[in-house]
PDB file of C-alpha atoms in Angstrom:
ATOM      1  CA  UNK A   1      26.165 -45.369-166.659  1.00  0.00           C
ATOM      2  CA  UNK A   2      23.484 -46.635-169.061  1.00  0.00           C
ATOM      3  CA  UNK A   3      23.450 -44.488-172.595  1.00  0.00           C
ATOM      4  CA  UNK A   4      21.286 -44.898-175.271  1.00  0.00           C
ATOM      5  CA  UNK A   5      23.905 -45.813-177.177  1.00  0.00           C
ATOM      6  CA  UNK A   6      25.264 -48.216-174.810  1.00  0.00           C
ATOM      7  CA  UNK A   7      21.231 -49.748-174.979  1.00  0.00           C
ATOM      8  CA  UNK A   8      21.667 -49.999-178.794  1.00  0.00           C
ATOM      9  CA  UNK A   9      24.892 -51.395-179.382  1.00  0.00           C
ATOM     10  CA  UNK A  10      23.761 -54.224-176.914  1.00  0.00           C
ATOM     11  CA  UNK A  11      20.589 -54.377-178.981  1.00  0.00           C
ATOM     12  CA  UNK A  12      22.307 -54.481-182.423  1.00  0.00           C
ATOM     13  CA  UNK A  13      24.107 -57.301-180.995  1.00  0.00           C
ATOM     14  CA  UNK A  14      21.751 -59.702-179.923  1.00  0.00           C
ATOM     15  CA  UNK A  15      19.676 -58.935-182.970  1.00  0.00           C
ATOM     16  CA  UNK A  16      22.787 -60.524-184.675  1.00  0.00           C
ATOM     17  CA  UNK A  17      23.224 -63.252-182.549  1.00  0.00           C
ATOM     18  CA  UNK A  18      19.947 -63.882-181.899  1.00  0.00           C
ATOM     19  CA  UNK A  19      17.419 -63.391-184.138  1.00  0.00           C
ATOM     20  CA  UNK A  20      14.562 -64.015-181.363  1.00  0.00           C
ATOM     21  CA  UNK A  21      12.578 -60.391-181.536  1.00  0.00           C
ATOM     22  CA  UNK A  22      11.333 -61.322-178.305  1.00  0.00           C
ATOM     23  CA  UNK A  23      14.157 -61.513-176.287  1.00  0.00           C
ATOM     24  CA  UNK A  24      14.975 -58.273-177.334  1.00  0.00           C
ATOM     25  CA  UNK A  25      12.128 -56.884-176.149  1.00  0.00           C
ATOM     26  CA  UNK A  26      12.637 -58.592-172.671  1.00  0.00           C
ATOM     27  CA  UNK A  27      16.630 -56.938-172.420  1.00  0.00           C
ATOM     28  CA  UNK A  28      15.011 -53.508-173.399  1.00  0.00           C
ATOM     29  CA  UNK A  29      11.847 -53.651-170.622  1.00  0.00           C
ATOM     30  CA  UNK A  30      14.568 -54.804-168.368  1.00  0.00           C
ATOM     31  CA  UNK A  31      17.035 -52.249-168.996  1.00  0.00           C
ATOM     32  CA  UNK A  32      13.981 -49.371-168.526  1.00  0.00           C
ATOM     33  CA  UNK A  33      12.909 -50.849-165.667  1.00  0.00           C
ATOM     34  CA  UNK A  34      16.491 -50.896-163.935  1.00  0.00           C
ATOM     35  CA  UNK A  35      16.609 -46.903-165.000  1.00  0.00           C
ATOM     36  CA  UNK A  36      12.839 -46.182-163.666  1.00  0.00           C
ATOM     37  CA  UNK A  37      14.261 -47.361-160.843  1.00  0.00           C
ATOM     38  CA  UNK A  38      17.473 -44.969-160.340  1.00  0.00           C
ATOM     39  CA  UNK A  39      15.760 -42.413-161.426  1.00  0.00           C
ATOM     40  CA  UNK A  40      12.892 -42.820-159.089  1.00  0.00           C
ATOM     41  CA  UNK A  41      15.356 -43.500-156.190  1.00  0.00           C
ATOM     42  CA  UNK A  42      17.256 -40.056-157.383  1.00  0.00           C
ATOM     43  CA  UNK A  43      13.764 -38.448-156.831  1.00  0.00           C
ATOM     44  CA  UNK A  44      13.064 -40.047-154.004  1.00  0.00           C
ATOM     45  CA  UNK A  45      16.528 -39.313-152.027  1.00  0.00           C
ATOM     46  CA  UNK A  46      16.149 -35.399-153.255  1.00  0.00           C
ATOM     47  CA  UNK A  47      12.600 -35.063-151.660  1.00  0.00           C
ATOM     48  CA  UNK A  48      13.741 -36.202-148.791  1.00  0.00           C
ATOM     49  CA  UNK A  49      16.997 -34.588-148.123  1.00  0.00           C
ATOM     50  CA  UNK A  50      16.594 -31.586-150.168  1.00  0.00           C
ATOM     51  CA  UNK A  51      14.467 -29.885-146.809  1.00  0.00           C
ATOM     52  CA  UNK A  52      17.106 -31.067-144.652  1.00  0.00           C
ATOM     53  CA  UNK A  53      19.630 -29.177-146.658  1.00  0.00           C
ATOM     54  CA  UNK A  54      17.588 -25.947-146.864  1.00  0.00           C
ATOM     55  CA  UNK A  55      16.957 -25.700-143.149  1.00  0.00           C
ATOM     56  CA  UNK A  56      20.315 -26.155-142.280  1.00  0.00           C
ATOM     57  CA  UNK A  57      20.960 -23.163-144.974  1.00  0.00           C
ATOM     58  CA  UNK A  58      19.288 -20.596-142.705  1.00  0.00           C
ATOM     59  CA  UNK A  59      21.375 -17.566-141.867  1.00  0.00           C
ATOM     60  CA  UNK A  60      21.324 -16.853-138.003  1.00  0.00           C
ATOM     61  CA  UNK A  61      21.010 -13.207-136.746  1.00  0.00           C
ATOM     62  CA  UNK A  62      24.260 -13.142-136.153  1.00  0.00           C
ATOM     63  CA  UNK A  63      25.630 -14.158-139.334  1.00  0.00           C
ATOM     64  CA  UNK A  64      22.994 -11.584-140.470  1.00  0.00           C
ATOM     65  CA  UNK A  65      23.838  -8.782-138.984  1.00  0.00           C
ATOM     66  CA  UNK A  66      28.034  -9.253-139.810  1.00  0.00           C
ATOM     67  CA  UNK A  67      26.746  -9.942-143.277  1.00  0.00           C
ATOM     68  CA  UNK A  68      24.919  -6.253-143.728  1.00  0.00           C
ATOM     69  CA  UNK A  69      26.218  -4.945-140.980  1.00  0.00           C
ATOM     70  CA  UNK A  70      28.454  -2.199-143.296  1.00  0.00           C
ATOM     71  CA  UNK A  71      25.433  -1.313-145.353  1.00  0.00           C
ATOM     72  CA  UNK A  72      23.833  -0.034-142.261  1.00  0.00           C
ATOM     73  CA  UNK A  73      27.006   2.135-141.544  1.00  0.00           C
ATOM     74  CA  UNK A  74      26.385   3.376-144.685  1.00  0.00           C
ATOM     75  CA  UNK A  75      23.344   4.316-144.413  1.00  0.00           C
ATOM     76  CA  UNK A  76      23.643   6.073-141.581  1.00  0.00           C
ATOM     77  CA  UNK A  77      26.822   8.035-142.640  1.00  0.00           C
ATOM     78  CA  UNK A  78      24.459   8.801-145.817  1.00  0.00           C
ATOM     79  CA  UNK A  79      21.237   9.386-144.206  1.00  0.00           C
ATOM     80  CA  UNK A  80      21.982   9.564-140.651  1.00  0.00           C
ATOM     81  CA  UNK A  81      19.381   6.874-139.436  1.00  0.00           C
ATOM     82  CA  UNK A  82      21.099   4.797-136.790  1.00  0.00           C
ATOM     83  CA  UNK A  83      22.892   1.762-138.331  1.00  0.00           C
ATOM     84  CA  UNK A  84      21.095  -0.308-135.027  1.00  0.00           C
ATOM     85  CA  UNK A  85      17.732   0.572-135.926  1.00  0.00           C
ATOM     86  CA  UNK A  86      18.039   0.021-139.680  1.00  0.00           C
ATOM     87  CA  UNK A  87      19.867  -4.052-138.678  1.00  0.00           C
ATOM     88  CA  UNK A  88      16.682  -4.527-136.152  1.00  0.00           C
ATOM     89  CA  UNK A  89      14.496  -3.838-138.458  1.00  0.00           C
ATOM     90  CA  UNK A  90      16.144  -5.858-141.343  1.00  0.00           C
ATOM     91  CA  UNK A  91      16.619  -8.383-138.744  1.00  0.00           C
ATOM     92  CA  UNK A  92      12.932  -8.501-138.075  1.00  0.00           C
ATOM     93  CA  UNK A  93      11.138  -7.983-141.087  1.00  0.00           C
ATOM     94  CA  UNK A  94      13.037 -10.576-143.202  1.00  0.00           C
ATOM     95  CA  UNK A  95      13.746 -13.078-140.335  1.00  0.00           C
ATOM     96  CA  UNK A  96      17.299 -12.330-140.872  1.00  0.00           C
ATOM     97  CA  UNK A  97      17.535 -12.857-144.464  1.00  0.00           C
ATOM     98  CA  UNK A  98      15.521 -16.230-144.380  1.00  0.00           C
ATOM     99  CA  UNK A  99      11.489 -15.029-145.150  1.00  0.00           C
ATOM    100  CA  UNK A 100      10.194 -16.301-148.204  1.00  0.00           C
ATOM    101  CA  UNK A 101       9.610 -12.053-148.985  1.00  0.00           C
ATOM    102  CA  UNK A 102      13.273 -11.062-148.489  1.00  0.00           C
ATOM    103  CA  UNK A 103      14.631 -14.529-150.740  1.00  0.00           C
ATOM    104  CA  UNK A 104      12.123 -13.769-153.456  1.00  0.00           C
ATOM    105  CA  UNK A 105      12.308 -10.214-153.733  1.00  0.00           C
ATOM    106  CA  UNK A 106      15.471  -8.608-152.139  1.00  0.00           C
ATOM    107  CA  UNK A 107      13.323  -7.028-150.038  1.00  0.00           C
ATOM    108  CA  UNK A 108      14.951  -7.150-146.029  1.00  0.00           C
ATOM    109  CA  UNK A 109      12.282  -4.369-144.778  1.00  0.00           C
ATOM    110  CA  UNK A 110       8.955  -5.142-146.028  1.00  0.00           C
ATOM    111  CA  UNK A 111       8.230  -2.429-147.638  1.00  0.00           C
ATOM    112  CA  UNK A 112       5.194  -2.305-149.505  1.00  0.00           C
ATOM    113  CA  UNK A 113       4.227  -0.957-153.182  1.00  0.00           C
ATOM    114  CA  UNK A 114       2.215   2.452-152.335  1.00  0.00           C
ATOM    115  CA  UNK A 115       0.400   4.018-155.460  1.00  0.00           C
ATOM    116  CA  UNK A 116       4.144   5.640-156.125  1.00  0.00           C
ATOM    117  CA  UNK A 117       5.952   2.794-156.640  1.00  0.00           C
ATOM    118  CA  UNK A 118       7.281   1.998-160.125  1.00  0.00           C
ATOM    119  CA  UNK A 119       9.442  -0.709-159.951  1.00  0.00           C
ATOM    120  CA  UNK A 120       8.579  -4.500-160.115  1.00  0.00           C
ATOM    121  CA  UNK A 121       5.912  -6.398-157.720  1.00  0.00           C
ATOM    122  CA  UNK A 122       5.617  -9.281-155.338  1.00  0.00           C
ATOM    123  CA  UNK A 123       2.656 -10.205-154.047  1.00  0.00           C
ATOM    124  CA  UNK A 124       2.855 -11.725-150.482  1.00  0.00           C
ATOM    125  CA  UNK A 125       0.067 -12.429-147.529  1.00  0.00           C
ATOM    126  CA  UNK A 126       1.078 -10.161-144.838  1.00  0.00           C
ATOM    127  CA  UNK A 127      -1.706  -8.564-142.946  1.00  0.00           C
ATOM    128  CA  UNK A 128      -3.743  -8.852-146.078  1.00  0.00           C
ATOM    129  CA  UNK A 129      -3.832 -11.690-148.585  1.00  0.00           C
ATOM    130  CA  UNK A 130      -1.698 -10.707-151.518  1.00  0.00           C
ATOM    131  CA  UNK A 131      -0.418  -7.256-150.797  1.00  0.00           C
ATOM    132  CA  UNK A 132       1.787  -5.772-153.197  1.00  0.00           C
ATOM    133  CA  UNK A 133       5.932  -5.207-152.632  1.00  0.00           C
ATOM    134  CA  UNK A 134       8.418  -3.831-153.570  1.00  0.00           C
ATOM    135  CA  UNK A 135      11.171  -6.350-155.506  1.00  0.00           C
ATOM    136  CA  UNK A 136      14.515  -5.305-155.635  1.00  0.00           C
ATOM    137  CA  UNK A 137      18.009  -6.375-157.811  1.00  0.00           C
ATOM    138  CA  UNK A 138      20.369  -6.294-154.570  1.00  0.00           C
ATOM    139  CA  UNK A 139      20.297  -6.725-150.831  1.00  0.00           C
ATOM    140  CA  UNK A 140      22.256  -3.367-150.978  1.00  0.00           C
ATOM    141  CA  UNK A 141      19.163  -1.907-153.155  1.00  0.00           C
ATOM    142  CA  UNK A 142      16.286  -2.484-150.197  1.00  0.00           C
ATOM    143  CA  UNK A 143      18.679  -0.813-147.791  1.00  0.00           C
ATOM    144  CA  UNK A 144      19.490   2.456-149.866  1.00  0.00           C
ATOM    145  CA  UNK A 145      15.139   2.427-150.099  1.00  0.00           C
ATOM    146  CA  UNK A 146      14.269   1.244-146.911  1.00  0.00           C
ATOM    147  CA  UNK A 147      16.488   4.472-145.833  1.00  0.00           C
ATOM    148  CA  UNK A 148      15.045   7.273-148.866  1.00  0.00           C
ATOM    149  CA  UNK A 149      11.331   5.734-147.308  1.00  0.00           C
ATOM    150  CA  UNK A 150      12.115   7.133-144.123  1.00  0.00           C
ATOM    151  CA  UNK A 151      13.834  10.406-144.717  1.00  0.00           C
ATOM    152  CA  UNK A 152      11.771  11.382-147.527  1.00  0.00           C
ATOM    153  CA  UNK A 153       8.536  10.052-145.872  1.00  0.00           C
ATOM    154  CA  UNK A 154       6.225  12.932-144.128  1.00  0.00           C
ATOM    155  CA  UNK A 155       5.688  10.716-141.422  1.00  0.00           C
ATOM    156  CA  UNK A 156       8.861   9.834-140.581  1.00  0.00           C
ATOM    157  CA  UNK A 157      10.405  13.064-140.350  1.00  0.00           C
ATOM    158  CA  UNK A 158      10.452  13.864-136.939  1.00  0.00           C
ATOM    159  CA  UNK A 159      12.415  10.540-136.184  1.00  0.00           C
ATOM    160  CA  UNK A 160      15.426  12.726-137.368  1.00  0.00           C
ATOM    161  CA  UNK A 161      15.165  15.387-134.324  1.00  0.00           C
ATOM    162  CA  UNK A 162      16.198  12.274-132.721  1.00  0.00           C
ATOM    163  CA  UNK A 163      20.272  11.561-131.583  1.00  0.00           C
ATOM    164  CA  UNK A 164      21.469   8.809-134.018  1.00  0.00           C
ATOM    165  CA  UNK A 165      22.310   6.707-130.664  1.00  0.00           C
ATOM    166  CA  UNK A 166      18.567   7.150-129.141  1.00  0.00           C
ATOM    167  CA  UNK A 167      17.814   3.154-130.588  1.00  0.00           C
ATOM    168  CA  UNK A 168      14.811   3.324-127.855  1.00  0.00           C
ATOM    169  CA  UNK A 169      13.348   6.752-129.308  1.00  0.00           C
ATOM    170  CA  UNK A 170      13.444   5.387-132.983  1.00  0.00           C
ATOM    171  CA  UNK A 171      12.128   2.298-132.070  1.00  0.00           C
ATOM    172  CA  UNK A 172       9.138   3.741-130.317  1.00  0.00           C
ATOM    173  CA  UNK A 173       9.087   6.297-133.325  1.00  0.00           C
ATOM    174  CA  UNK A 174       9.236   4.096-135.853  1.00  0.00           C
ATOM    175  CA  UNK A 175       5.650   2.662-134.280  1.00  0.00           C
ATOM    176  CA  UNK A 176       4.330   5.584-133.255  1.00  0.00           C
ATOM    177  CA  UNK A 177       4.749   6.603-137.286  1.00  0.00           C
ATOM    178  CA  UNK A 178       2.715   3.516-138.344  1.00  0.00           C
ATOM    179  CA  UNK A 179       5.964   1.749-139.757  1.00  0.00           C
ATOM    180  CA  UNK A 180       5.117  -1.647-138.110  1.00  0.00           C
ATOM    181  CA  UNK A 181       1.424  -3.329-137.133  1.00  0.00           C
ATOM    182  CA  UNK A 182       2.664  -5.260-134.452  1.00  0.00           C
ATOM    183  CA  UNK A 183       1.843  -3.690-131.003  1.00  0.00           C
ATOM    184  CA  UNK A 184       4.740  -5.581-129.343  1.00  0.00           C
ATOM    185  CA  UNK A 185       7.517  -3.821-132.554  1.00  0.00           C
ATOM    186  CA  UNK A 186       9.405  -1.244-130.250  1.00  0.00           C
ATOM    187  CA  UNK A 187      10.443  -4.555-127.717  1.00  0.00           C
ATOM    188  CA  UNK A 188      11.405  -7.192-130.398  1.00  0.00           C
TER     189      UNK A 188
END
Protein backbone atom coordinates (compact mmCIF):
# COMPACT_ATOMS: atom_id res chain seq x y z
CA UNK A 1 0.00 0.00 0.00
CA UNK A 2 1.04 3.52 -1.06
CA UNK A 3 1.29 6.08 2.18
CA UNK A 4 2.07 9.46 2.12
CA UNK A 5 4.86 8.79 3.88
CA UNK A 6 5.98 6.04 1.78
CA UNK A 7 5.47 9.00 -1.32
CA UNK A 8 7.84 11.27 0.69
CA UNK A 9 10.55 9.23 1.78
CA UNK A 10 10.87 8.20 -1.99
CA UNK A 11 10.71 11.92 -2.73
CA UNK A 12 13.32 13.00 -0.12
CA UNK A 13 15.42 10.55 -1.79
CA UNK A 14 15.62 11.39 -5.21
CA UNK A 15 15.76 15.02 -4.25
CA UNK A 16 19.16 13.82 -2.78
CA UNK A 17 20.24 11.89 -5.47
CA UNK A 18 18.97 13.80 -7.98
CA UNK A 19 18.69 17.20 -7.85
CA UNK A 20 16.48 17.35 -11.22
CA UNK A 21 13.05 19.14 -9.75
CA UNK A 22 11.52 17.78 -12.70
CA UNK A 23 11.81 14.34 -12.35
CA UNK A 24 10.32 14.65 -9.20
CA UNK A 25 7.46 16.00 -10.39
CA UNK A 26 7.11 13.16 -13.05
CA UNK A 27 7.47 10.18 -9.93
CA UNK A 28 4.76 12.23 -7.99
CA UNK A 29 2.06 12.64 -11.19
CA UNK A 30 2.90 9.05 -11.67
CA UNK A 31 2.39 7.83 -8.31
CA UNK A 32 -1.28 9.91 -8.25
CA UNK A 33 -2.14 8.66 -11.28
CA UNK A 34 -1.48 4.86 -10.28
CA UNK A 35 -3.82 5.75 -6.99
CA UNK A 36 -6.66 7.63 -9.20
CA UNK A 37 -6.66 4.60 -10.68
CA UNK A 38 -7.31 2.06 -7.61
CA UNK A 39 -9.36 4.20 -6.25
CA UNK A 40 -11.51 4.67 -9.25
CA UNK A 41 -11.47 0.86 -9.88
CA UNK A 42 -12.58 0.50 -5.94
CA UNK A 43 -15.54 2.77 -7.00
CA UNK A 44 -16.14 1.25 -9.90
CA UNK A 45 -16.24 -2.58 -8.57
CA UNK A 46 -18.64 -1.23 -5.51
CA UNK A 47 -21.24 0.30 -7.99
CA UNK A 48 -21.41 -2.56 -9.62
CA UNK A 49 -21.56 -5.29 -7.13
CA UNK A 50 -22.88 -3.42 -4.28
CA UNK A 51 -26.80 -4.06 -6.00
CA UNK A 52 -25.93 -7.52 -6.49
CA UNK A 53 -25.19 -7.88 -2.84
CA UNK A 54 -28.34 -6.06 -1.65
CA UNK A 55 -30.74 -8.11 -3.72
CA UNK A 56 -29.42 -11.18 -2.68
CA UNK A 57 -29.94 -9.63 1.06
CA UNK A 58 -33.74 -9.81 0.73
CA UNK A 59 -35.52 -11.71 3.45
CA UNK A 60 -38.08 -14.27 1.93
CA UNK A 61 -41.57 -14.67 3.57
CA UNK A 62 -40.53 -17.44 5.05
CA UNK A 63 -37.54 -16.34 6.72
CA UNK A 64 -39.97 -13.48 7.63
CA UNK A 65 -42.45 -14.94 9.20
CA UNK A 66 -39.88 -17.47 11.55
CA UNK A 67 -38.11 -14.21 12.17
CA UNK A 68 -41.37 -12.34 13.91
CA UNK A 69 -43.22 -15.08 14.08
CA UNK A 70 -43.08 -14.97 18.30
CA UNK A 71 -43.95 -11.31 18.34
CA UNK A 72 -47.19 -12.17 16.76
CA UNK A 73 -47.81 -14.84 19.55
CA UNK A 74 -47.35 -12.17 21.66
CA UNK A 75 -49.48 -10.09 20.53
CA UNK A 76 -52.13 -12.13 20.42
CA UNK A 77 -51.66 -13.60 23.98
CA UNK A 78 -51.58 -9.67 24.86
CA UNK A 79 -54.23 -8.38 22.71
CA UNK A 80 -55.90 -11.34 21.40
CA UNK A 81 -55.66 -10.43 17.58
CA UNK A 82 -54.78 -13.61 15.75
CA UNK A 83 -50.97 -14.06 15.46
CA UNK A 84 -51.94 -15.12 11.41
CA UNK A 85 -53.56 -12.01 10.67
CA UNK A 86 -51.06 -9.70 12.38
CA UNK A 87 -47.79 -11.97 10.10
CA UNK A 88 -50.13 -11.40 6.79
CA UNK A 89 -50.36 -8.19 7.27
CA UNK A 90 -46.66 -7.55 8.26
CA UNK A 91 -45.95 -9.82 5.49
CA UNK A 92 -47.79 -7.59 3.10
CA UNK A 93 -47.37 -4.20 4.03
CA UNK A 94 -43.54 -4.30 4.38
CA UNK A 95 -42.89 -6.92 1.61
CA UNK A 96 -41.64 -9.10 4.29
CA UNK A 97 -39.27 -6.86 5.90
CA UNK A 98 -37.69 -5.65 2.51
CA UNK A 99 -39.89 -2.11 1.56
CA UNK A 100 -37.91 0.84 1.57
CA UNK A 101 -40.89 2.05 4.52
CA UNK A 102 -40.31 -0.90 6.89
CA UNK A 103 -36.00 -0.57 6.43
CA UNK A 104 -36.21 3.16 6.99
CA UNK A 105 -38.61 3.43 9.63
CA UNK A 106 -39.27 0.14 11.58
CA UNK A 107 -42.46 0.37 10.42
CA UNK A 108 -43.77 -3.56 9.16
CA UNK A 109 -47.61 -2.30 8.96
CA UNK A 110 -47.81 0.93 7.30
CA UNK A 111 -49.28 2.72 9.56
CA UNK A 112 -49.69 6.22 8.98
CA UNK A 113 -49.18 9.51 11.25
CA UNK A 114 -52.99 10.61 12.04
CA UNK A 115 -53.29 14.16 13.72
CA UNK A 116 -52.54 11.98 17.15
CA UNK A 117 -49.40 10.84 16.47
CA UNK A 118 -46.42 12.20 18.43
CA UNK A 119 -43.59 10.34 17.67
CA UNK A 120 -41.08 10.85 14.74
CA UNK A 121 -42.07 11.04 10.82
CA UNK A 122 -41.32 9.46 7.50
CA UNK A 123 -42.57 10.68 4.63
CA UNK A 124 -43.23 8.02 1.89
CA UNK A 125 -45.45 7.99 -1.58
CA UNK A 126 -48.10 5.56 -0.89
CA UNK A 127 -51.45 6.40 -2.27
CA UNK A 128 -50.47 10.00 -1.95
CA UNK A 129 -47.11 11.60 -2.63
CA UNK A 130 -45.39 12.11 0.68
CA UNK A 131 -47.76 10.89 3.31
CA UNK A 132 -46.66 11.01 6.72
CA UNK A 133 -45.60 7.63 9.02
CA UNK A 134 -45.06 6.54 11.76
CA UNK A 135 -41.02 5.70 12.52
CA UNK A 136 -40.29 3.42 15.08
CA UNK A 137 -36.87 2.29 17.34
CA UNK A 138 -37.61 -1.64 17.00
CA UNK A 139 -39.28 -4.16 14.76
CA UNK A 140 -40.85 -5.28 18.14
CA UNK A 141 -42.11 -1.46 18.58
CA UNK A 142 -44.46 -1.41 15.14
CA UNK A 143 -45.93 -4.69 16.31
CA UNK A 144 -46.90 -3.67 20.01
CA UNK A 145 -48.62 -0.34 17.78
CA UNK A 146 -49.79 -1.95 14.89
CA UNK A 147 -51.78 -4.11 17.69
CA UNK A 148 -52.88 -0.82 20.36
CA UNK A 149 -54.15 0.73 16.54
CA UNK A 150 -56.51 -1.92 16.27
CA UNK A 151 -57.88 -2.57 19.70
CA UNK A 152 -58.01 0.91 20.69
CA UNK A 153 -59.28 2.06 17.22
CA UNK A 154 -63.30 2.73 17.03
CA UNK A 155 -63.31 1.14 13.87
CA UNK A 156 -61.74 -1.80 14.54
CA UNK A 157 -63.59 -2.89 17.42
CA UNK A 158 -65.94 -5.20 16.24
CA UNK A 159 -63.04 -7.35 14.66
CA UNK A 160 -62.75 -8.60 18.35
CA UNK A 161 -66.42 -10.32 18.44
CA UNK A 162 -64.52 -12.36 16.08
CA UNK A 163 -62.85 -16.15 17.19
CA UNK A 164 -59.03 -15.53 17.23
CA UNK A 165 -58.88 -18.56 14.55
CA UNK A 166 -61.60 -16.84 12.06
CA UNK A 167 -58.22 -15.55 9.71
CA UNK A 168 -61.05 -15.21 6.82
CA UNK A 169 -63.45 -12.94 9.09
CA UNK A 170 -60.48 -10.59 10.11
CA UNK A 171 -59.24 -10.44 6.86
CA UNK A 172 -62.50 -9.37 5.33
CA UNK A 173 -62.83 -7.13 8.57
CA UNK A 174 -59.82 -5.64 8.46
CA UNK A 175 -61.12 -4.19 4.77
CA UNK A 176 -64.38 -3.75 5.51
CA UNK A 177 -62.84 -1.24 8.48
CA UNK A 178 -60.88 0.77 5.86
CA UNK A 179 -57.45 -0.74 7.13
CA UNK A 180 -56.17 -1.45 3.55
CA UNK A 181 -57.02 0.47 -0.06
CA UNK A 182 -56.47 -2.38 -2.06
CA UNK A 183 -59.78 -4.03 -3.21
CA UNK A 184 -58.01 -7.39 -3.79
CA UNK A 185 -56.45 -7.12 0.53
CA UNK A 186 -58.74 -9.91 2.09
CA UNK A 187 -57.18 -12.60 -0.88
CA UNK A 188 -53.43 -11.63 -0.77
Amino acid sequence: MITCGKILKKWSKILTINSNFENVIIYIYNILRQMKRIVFSFLLFCCICAPSFAQNAKMTRSEYITKYAKLAVNEMQRTGIPASITLAQACLESDNGNSNLSIASNNHFGIKCHSSWQGERYYHDDDAKGECFRVYNEVYESYVDHSNFLRNGQRYAFLFDFEKGDYVSWAYGLKRAGYATNPDYPKL
